[in-house]
Amino acid sequence: MIAKHPPMGWNSWDCYGAAVTEETVRQNAQYMAKHLKPFGWEYVVVDIQWYQPTAVNHNYEPFSRLEMDEYGRLMPAPNRFPSAANGAGFKPLADEVHSLGLRFGIHIMRGMPRMAAHHRLPILNSPYGCHQAADPNSICAWNPDMYGLRCDLQAARDYYASLFALYAEWGVDFVKCDDIAREYPHCRREIELISEACRGCGRDMVLSLSPGPAPLDEAGHLKQYANMWRITDDFWDDWKLLKGMFERAEKWCIHAAPGHWPDADMLPVGALRQCSDPGDWTHFTQPEQRTMMTLWSMMRSPLMIGAEMTKNDAFTLELLTNAQVLEIGRLSFCGHPLATTQEESIWVAPRQDGSGLYAALFNLSDEERTVALPAAWLDRPFAAAQELWTKQPADPSNGLSATLAPHDAAVYLLR
């Protein structure tokens, strides 16, 4: 099964925007292999515009020159990814990531480059040309590089098949497709074609759809055609966005299951926005980062690190290597809230093997607060408990209670 557990990895967007380079990917892959791989982290994902030679930050350069092959398929810019020269594409970099025992991923936009259609390039192994597949009336509102496709035509199916054949040759394990998850009903058929091409390329790849918010009433379609999909627009290090995630998590948590995962977006921890300010650091407090990691784990969201990992401090590394917290996504099921107010939230998630229960207490207020889970709310008595961030034991015979700093969380394993 593809994505039996929520995928865990690193994505270049939060720290480098559209300007990530091969050297940056390499150094983060090496860091992951050395420090994070034993804890389940495995995907190294190159985000947007790796095919744009002049990208320098999180902004997009409209109508810029894009690298592509003779069949209208985008290729890594060799000035930023030197190993991609002479048509090698991402295969050398993917091979290097694989040699570290990790998996390699890329970001794509739905559709094809405008210039592929304008130049009437042929589609590989197809009687049709790119201009026959392109839909000039389907353009991303925030990045004009691409045309969507006329998904009722065989030309569109052939083009997507040619894309994923190339990605399989490169050794891609993860594809994040953008400008699509929130574009229902316009992109419903395009999602199906992309999924069909991904599943038919001969290589297992996680298919991730962005950006959100994906429509909740399309959960069935998303579960059928994707492995993960964004439930929010870009998530950054702002408490208002994190507090707002509790409502989204409550609505989407029932759809998390092996093979398909609602995605609360990347983890903006550590060193962020490096292309603009090499000294930039997450604006989240340490309690807020614990709350984020706890909520993502309890709802079983995919976990994608947004930091320049080689700059991790001791707190960030400890946050990302707490094995017992990270196990929640793999070992629990049916995580859900018991109660949420403006001031606090209480979540529970049983362990799949029946050996215990995870319980998370969140202080959503701006003051220190005691958050309590009454014993009557539990389905059975428990003999022992441990708080997983502090490793401290607790007595659950009368329920659980934690006095928490503003925006902080505690999470327990009850047995």
Coordinates of C-alpha atoms in Angstrom, one line a residue:
M1 CA 0.0 0.0 0.0
I2 CA 1.2 3.5 -0.8
A3 CA 1.3 5.8 2.2
K4 CA 0.2 3.2 4.8
H5 CA 1.2 5.7 7.4
P6 CA 1.2 9.5 7.3
P7 CA 4.2 10.5 5.2
M8 CA 7.1 12.2 7.1
G9 CA 9.8 14.3 5.4
W10 CA 11.2 17.7 4.5
N11 CA 10.0 20.2 1.9
S12 CA 12.1 23.2 0.7
W13 CA 9.3 25.8 0.4
D14 CA 9.3 27.4 3.9
C15 CA 13.0 27.9 4.0
Y16 CA 13.8 28.6 0.3
G17 CA 10.6 29.3 -1.6
A18 CA 11.1 29.0 -5.3
A19 CA 14.9 29.3 -5.1
V20 CA 16.0 26.0 -3.7
T21 CA 19.3 24.6 -5.1
E22 CA 20.8 21.1 -5.5
E23 CA 23.4 21.8 -2.8
T24 CA 20.6 22.8 -0.3
V25 CA 18.7 19.7 -1.1
R26 CA 21.8 17.6 -0.7
Q27 CA 22.8 19.1 2.7
N28 CA 19.3 18.6 4.1
A29 CA 19.1 15.1 2.9
Q30 CA 22.4 14.3 4.5
Y31 CA 21.2 15.8 7.8
M32 CA 17.9 13.8 7.7
A33 CA 19.8 10.6 7.0
K34 CA 22.1 11.3 10.0
H35 CA 19.7 12.7 12.6
L36 CA 16.1 12.0 11.7
K37 CA 15.8 8.8 9.6
P38 CA 15.7 6.5 12.7
F39 CA 12.6 8.3 13.8
G40 CA 10.6 7.7 10.6
W41 CA 11.5 10.8 8.5
E42 CA 12.2 9.8 4.9
Y43 CA 10.9 12.1 2.1
V44 CA 13.1 14.9 0.7
V45 CA 10.8 17.1 -1.5
V46 CA 12.0 19.8 -3.9
D47 CA 9.2 22.4 -4.0
I48 CA 8.1 24.8 -6.7
Q49 CA 9.9 26.2 -9.8
W50 CA 13.0 24.0 -9.8
Y51 CA 12.7 24.5 -13.6
Q52 CA 13.1 28.3 -13.4
P53 CA 16.7 29.5 -13.8
T54 CA 16.4 32.9 -12.1
A55 CA 14.2 32.2 -9.0
V56 CA 15.6 34.0 -6.0
N57 CA 13.0 34.0 -3.2
H58 CA 9.3 33.1 -2.4
N59 CA 8.0 35.3 -5.3
Y60 CA 7.3 34.1 -8.8
E61 CA 8.7 35.8 -11.9
P62 CA 5.7 35.9 -14.4
F63 CA 6.3 34.6 -17.9
S64 CA 9.9 33.7 -17.2
R65 CA 11.9 31.3 -19.3
L66 CA 11.4 27.7 -18.1
E67 CA 13.6 24.7 -18.7
M68 CA 11.8 21.9 -20.6
D69 CA 12.6 19.1 -23.0
E70 CA 11.5 18.6 -26.6
Y71 CA 8.1 17.1 -25.4
G72 CA 7.1 20.1 -23.2
R73 CA 8.1 18.4 -19.9
L74 CA 9.7 20.7 -17.3
M75 CA 13.3 19.9 -16.5
P76 CA 15.5 21.0 -13.5
A77 CA 17.4 24.3 -14.3
P78 CA 21.1 23.2 -14.6
N79 CA 22.4 26.4 -13.1
R80 CA 20.6 25.5 -9.8
F81 CA 20.8 21.7 -10.2
P82 CA 24.1 21.0 -12.0
S83 CA 23.7 17.2 -11.9
A84 CA 20.6 17.6 -14.2
A85 CA 22.7 18.8 -17.1
N86 CA 22.6 17.1 -20.5
G87 CA 19.1 15.8 -20.0
A88 CA 19.8 13.8 -16.8
G89 CA 17.0 15.5 -15.0
F90 CA 16.5 14.7 -11.3
K91 CA 17.8 11.1 -11.6
P92 CA 21.3 11.8 -10.2
L93 CA 19.9 13.7 -7.3
A94 CA 17.2 11.1 -6.7
D95 CA 19.9 8.4 -6.8
E96 CA 21.9 10.2 -4.2
V97 CA 18.9 10.6 -1.9
H98 CA 18.1 6.9 -2.3
S99 CA 21.7 6.0 -1.4
L100 CA 21.1 7.6 2.0
G101 CA 18.1 5.3 2.5
L102 CA 15.6 8.1 1.9
R103 CA 12.9 8.9 -0.7
F104 CA 12.9 11.7 -3.2
G105 CA 10.0 14.0 -4.1
I106 CA 9.1 16.9 -6.4
H107 CA 6.5 19.7 -6.7
I108 CA 4.6 20.2 -9.9
M109 CA 1.9 22.5 -11.1
R110 CA -1.1 21.0 -12.8
G111 CA -1.1 21.2 -16.6
M112 CA 1.8 22.1 -18.9
P113 CA 4.0 25.1 -19.6
R114 CA 2.4 27.8 -21.7
M115 CA 5.4 27.7 -24.0
A116 CA 5.0 24.0 -24.7
A117 CA 1.6 24.8 -26.1
H118 CA 2.7 28.0 -27.9
H119 CA 5.6 26.2 -29.6
R120 CA 3.3 23.3 -30.5
L121 CA 5.7 20.7 -29.1
P122 CA 4.8 17.0 -29.6
I123 CA 3.6 14.8 -26.7
L124 CA 5.8 11.8 -26.2
N125 CA 4.3 8.5 -27.6
S126 CA 1.2 10.3 -28.8
P127 CA -0.2 11.4 -32.1
Y128 CA -1.2 14.7 -30.5
G129 CA 0.7 17.9 -29.7
C130 CA 0.8 20.0 -26.5
H131 CA -1.3 22.7 -28.1
Q132 CA -4.1 20.2 -28.5
A133 CA -4.0 19.2 -24.8
A134 CA -3.7 22.7 -23.3
D135 CA -6.6 24.8 -22.1
P136 CA -5.7 28.5 -22.3
N137 CA -8.7 29.4 -20.3
S138 CA -7.4 27.4 -17.3
I139 CA -4.7 29.4 -15.6
C140 CA -3.5 29.4 -12.0
A141 CA -4.5 32.7 -10.3
W142 CA -1.1 33.1 -8.5
N143 CA 1.4 31.6 -10.9
P144 CA 1.0 32.1 -14.7
D145 CA 3.6 29.5 -15.8
M146 CA 1.1 26.9 -16.9
Y147 CA -2.1 26.1 -18.8
G148 CA -4.4 23.5 -17.4
L149 CA -5.4 20.7 -19.7
R150 CA -8.5 19.8 -21.7
C151 CA -9.2 16.7 -19.7
D152 CA -11.9 15.4 -21.9
L153 CA -9.3 14.8 -24.7
Q154 CA -6.9 11.9 -25.1
A155 CA -4.1 14.4 -25.6
A156 CA -4.4 15.4 -22.0
R157 CA -4.2 11.8 -20.8
D158 CA -1.2 11.2 -23.0
Y159 CA 0.6 14.3 -21.7
Y160 CA 0.2 13.3 -18.1
A161 CA 1.3 9.8 -18.9
S162 CA 4.4 11.2 -20.4
L163 CA 5.1 13.3 -17.3
F164 CA 4.8 10.4 -14.9
A165 CA 6.8 8.1 -17.1
L166 CA 9.6 10.7 -16.8
Y167 CA 9.3 10.9 -13.1
A168 CA 9.4 7.1 -12.8
E169 CA 12.7 7.2 -14.9
W170 CA 14.1 9.8 -12.5
G171 CA 13.2 7.7 -9.4
V172 CA 10.6 10.0 -7.9
D173 CA 8.8 8.7 -4.8
F174 CA 6.5 11.6 -4.0
V175 CA 4.7 14.2 -6.2
K176 CA 3.1 17.3 -4.7
C177 CA 0.7 18.6 -7.4
D178 CA -0.3 22.3 -6.9
D179 CA -3.1 24.6 -8.0
I180 CA -5.6 21.7 -7.7
A181 CA -6.9 20.6 -4.3
R182 CA -9.2 23.6 -3.7
E183 CA -10.2 24.0 -7.4
Y184 CA -13.3 21.8 -7.4
P185 CA -15.4 21.3 -9.4
H186 CA -13.2 22.7 -12.2
C187 CA -10.2 20.4 -11.6
R188 CA -12.1 17.2 -10.6
R189 CA -11.3 15.5 -13.9
E190 CA -7.8 16.7 -13.9
I191 CA -7.2 15.1 -10.5
E192 CA -8.5 11.8 -11.9
L193 CA -6.1 12.0 -14.9
I194 CA -3.1 12.9 -12.7
S195 CA -4.0 10.0 -10.4
E196 CA -4.4 7.6 -13.3
A197 CA -1.0 8.6 -14.7
C198 CA 0.7 8.4 -11.3
R199 CA -0.8 4.9 -10.6
G200 CA 0.0 3.7 -14.1
C201 CA 3.7 4.7 -14.4
G202 CA 5.1 1.6 -13.0
R203 CA 6.6 3.2 -9.8
D204 CA 4.9 3.7 -6.4
M205 CA 4.6 7.4 -5.7
V206 CA 2.8 9.3 -3.0
L207 CA 0.4 11.8 -4.7
S208 CA -0.2 14.9 -2.7
L209 CA -2.6 17.7 -3.7
S210 CA -2.3 21.4 -2.8
P211 CA -3.2 24.0 -1.9
G212 CA -6.1 24.0 0.4
P213 CA -8.6 24.3 1.7
A214 CA -9.9 21.2 -0.1
P215 CA -13.7 21.1 0.0
L216 CA -14.9 18.8 2.8
D217 CA -17.8 17.5 0.7
E218 CA -15.2 16.1 -1.8
A219 CA -13.5 13.9 0.8
G220 CA -14.7 10.7 -0.9
H221 CA -13.2 11.8 -4.3
L222 CA -10.0 12.9 -2.6
K223 CA -9.6 9.6 -0.8
Q224 CA -10.1 7.7 -4.0
Y225 CA -7.6 9.6 -6.1
A226 CA -4.9 11.0 -3.8
N227 CA -2.8 9.9 -0.8
M228 CA -2.8 13.3 0.9
W229 CA -4.5 16.7 0.3
R230 CA -4.2 20.0 1.9
I231 CA -7.0 21.1 4.3
T232 CA -5.6 24.7 4.5
D233 CA -4.0 27.4 2.5
D234 CA -0.2 27.8 3.2
F235 CA 0.3 27.4 6.9
W236 CA 2.9 29.7 8.5
D237 CA 4.2 30.4 12.0
D238 CA 1.3 32.5 13.2
W239 CA -0.7 31.5 16.3
K240 CA -4.0 32.6 14.8
L241 CA -3.4 30.1 12.0
L242 CA -2.5 27.3 14.5
K243 CA -5.5 28.0 16.7
G244 CA -7.7 28.0 13.6
M245 CA -6.4 24.5 12.7
F246 CA -8.3 22.9 15.5
E247 CA -11.6 23.5 13.7
R248 CA -10.2 22.1 10.4
A249 CA -8.7 19.1 12.2
E250 CA -12.0 18.3 13.9
K251 CA -13.8 18.3 10.5
W252 CA -11.2 16.2 8.7
C253 CA -9.9 13.8 11.3
I254 CA -12.5 11.1 10.5
H255 CA -11.1 10.8 6.9
A256 CA -7.5 9.9 8.0
A257 CA -6.8 6.2 7.2
P258 CA -4.1 4.1 5.5
G259 CA -3.5 5.3 2.0
H260 CA -5.2 8.7 2.4
W261 CA -4.4 11.5 4.8
P262 CA -5.8 15.0 5.3
D263 CA -2.8 17.3 5.3
A264 CA -2.5 20.3 7.7
D265 CA 0.6 21.5 5.8
M266 CA 4.2 21.9 6.6
L267 CA 5.8 22.4 10.1
P268 CA 7.2 25.9 10.2
V269 CA 9.9 25.2 12.8
G270 CA 13.5 26.2 13.0
A271 CA 15.2 28.3 10.4
L272 CA 12.7 29.6 7.8
R273 CA 12.7 32.1 4.9
Q274 CA 16.4 31.6 4.3
C275 CA 16.4 33.2 0.8
S276 CA 15.2 36.5 2.3
D277 CA 17.0 36.4 5.7
P278 CA 19.6 33.7 6.6
G279 CA 19.0 34.6 10.2
D280 CA 15.3 34.1 10.2
W281 CA 13.7 31.8 12.8
T282 CA 10.2 30.5 13.4
H283 CA 7.9 33.0 15.1
F284 CA 6.2 30.2 17.0
T285 CA 7.1 29.9 20.7
Q286 CA 8.3 26.6 22.0
P287 CA 4.8 25.9 23.6
E288 CA 3.2 26.6 20.3
Q289 CA 5.5 24.2 18.5
R290 CA 4.6 21.5 21.0
T291 CA 0.9 22.2 20.3
M292 CA 1.4 22.0 16.6
M293 CA 3.3 18.7 16.7
T294 CA 0.8 17.3 19.2
L295 CA -2.3 18.2 17.1
W296 CA -0.7 17.1 13.8
S297 CA 0.1 13.7 15.4
M298 CA -3.3 13.2 17.0
M299 CA -5.2 14.0 13.8
R300 CA -2.6 11.9 11.9
S301 CA -1.6 14.6 9.4
P302 CA 1.5 14.0 7.3
L303 CA 4.5 15.7 8.8
M304 CA 6.7 17.8 6.5
I305 CA 9.5 19.9 8.0
G306 CA 9.9 23.4 6.6
A307 CA 13.2 24.3 8.2
E308 CA 16.8 24.5 6.9
M309 CA 17.6 21.5 9.0
T310 CA 21.3 22.0 9.3
K311 CA 20.6 25.1 11.5
N312 CA 18.4 23.2 13.9
D313 CA 19.0 24.0 17.5
A314 CA 18.7 21.5 20.4
F315 CA 15.0 22.3 20.9
T316 CA 14.0 21.8 17.3
L317 CA 15.9 18.5 17.0
E318 CA 14.3 17.2 20.2
L319 CA 10.9 18.3 18.9
L320 CA 11.4 16.3 15.7
T321 CA 12.9 13.2 17.3
N322 CA 10.5 12.5 20.2
A323 CA 9.8 8.9 19.2
Q324 CA 6.8 8.5 21.4
V325 CA 5.0 11.5 20.0
L326 CA 5.9 10.6 16.4
E327 CA 4.5 7.1 17.0
I328 CA 1.0 8.5 17.5
G329 CA 0.5 8.8 13.8
R330 CA 1.6 5.3 13.1
L331 CA 0.1 3.4 16.1
S332 CA -3.2 5.2 16.8
F333 CA -6.5 5.4 14.9
C334 CA -9.6 7.5 15.0
G335 CA -8.1 10.4 16.7
H336 CA -10.8 13.0 17.5
P337 CA -11.7 15.8 19.9
L338 CA -13.8 15.2 23.0
A339 CA -14.3 18.9 23.6
T340 CA -13.0 22.2 22.2
T341 CA -13.7 25.8 23.3
Q342 CA -12.0 29.1 22.7
E343 CA -9.8 28.4 25.7
E344 CA -8.9 24.7 25.5
S345 CA -9.2 21.4 23.5
I346 CA -9.1 17.8 24.5
W347 CA -8.3 15.0 22.0
V348 CA -8.1 11.2 22.3
A349 CA -6.9 8.5 20.0
P350 CA -6.9 4.7 20.8
R351 CA -3.8 2.6 19.9
Q352 CA -4.5 0.2 17.1
D353 CA -3.4 -2.8 19.1
G354 CA -5.8 -2.0 22.0
S355 CA -2.9 -1.6 24.4
G356 CA -3.7 2.0 25.4
L357 CA -5.1 5.4 24.6
Y358 CA -3.4 8.7 23.7
A359 CA -4.9 11.8 25.3
A360 CA -3.9 15.4 24.4
L361 CA -4.7 18.5 26.5
F362 CA -4.3 21.9 24.8
N363 CA -4.4 25.4 26.3
L364 CA -5.6 27.6 23.5
S365 CA -5.9 30.7 25.8
D366 CA -3.4 33.5 26.3
E367 CA -3.0 32.8 30.0
E368 CA -1.7 29.8 32.1
R369 CA -4.5 27.4 32.4
T370 CA -5.3 24.0 34.0
V371 CA -6.9 21.7 31.4
A372 CA -8.6 18.5 32.8
L373 CA -9.8 15.3 31.2
P374 CA -12.4 13.8 33.6
A375 CA -12.2 10.0 34.2
A376 CA -15.9 9.7 33.2
W377 CA -14.9 10.8 29.7
L378 CA -12.7 7.7 29.3
D379 CA -14.2 4.4 28.0
R380 CA -12.4 2.4 30.7
P381 CA -10.1 2.8 33.7
F382 CA -6.4 3.0 33.1
A383 CA -3.6 1.9 35.6
A384 CA -0.8 4.2 34.4
A385 CA 0.0 7.1 32.2
Q386 CA 3.1 9.0 30.9
E387 CA 3.3 12.5 29.5
L388 CA 5.3 12.1 26.3
W389 CA 7.0 15.5 26.1
T390 CA 8.3 15.6 29.7
K391 CA 8.5 11.8 30.1
Q392 CA 6.8 12.3 33.5
P393 CA 4.4 9.6 35.0
A394 CA 0.8 10.5 35.8
D395 CA -2.0 8.8 37.8
P396 CA -5.0 8.5 35.5
S397 CA -7.3 7.0 38.1
N398 CA -9.2 10.3 38.5
G399 CA -8.7 11.4 34.9
L400 CA -5.9 13.7 33.8
S401 CA -5.0 17.3 34.6
A402 CA -2.2 19.6 33.4
T403 CA -1.4 23.2 34.2
L404 CA -0.1 24.6 30.9
A405 CA 1.6 27.7 29.7
P406 CA -0.3 29.9 27.1
H407 CA -0.7 28.0 23.8
D408 CA 1.0 24.8 25.2
A409 CA 0.0 21.2 25.1
A410 CA 0.5 17.9 27.0
V411 CA 0.0 14.5 25.5
Y412 CA -0.3 11.2 27.5
L413 CA -0.2 7.5 26.8
L414 CA -2.6 5.8 29.1
R415 CA -2.3 2.0 29.7

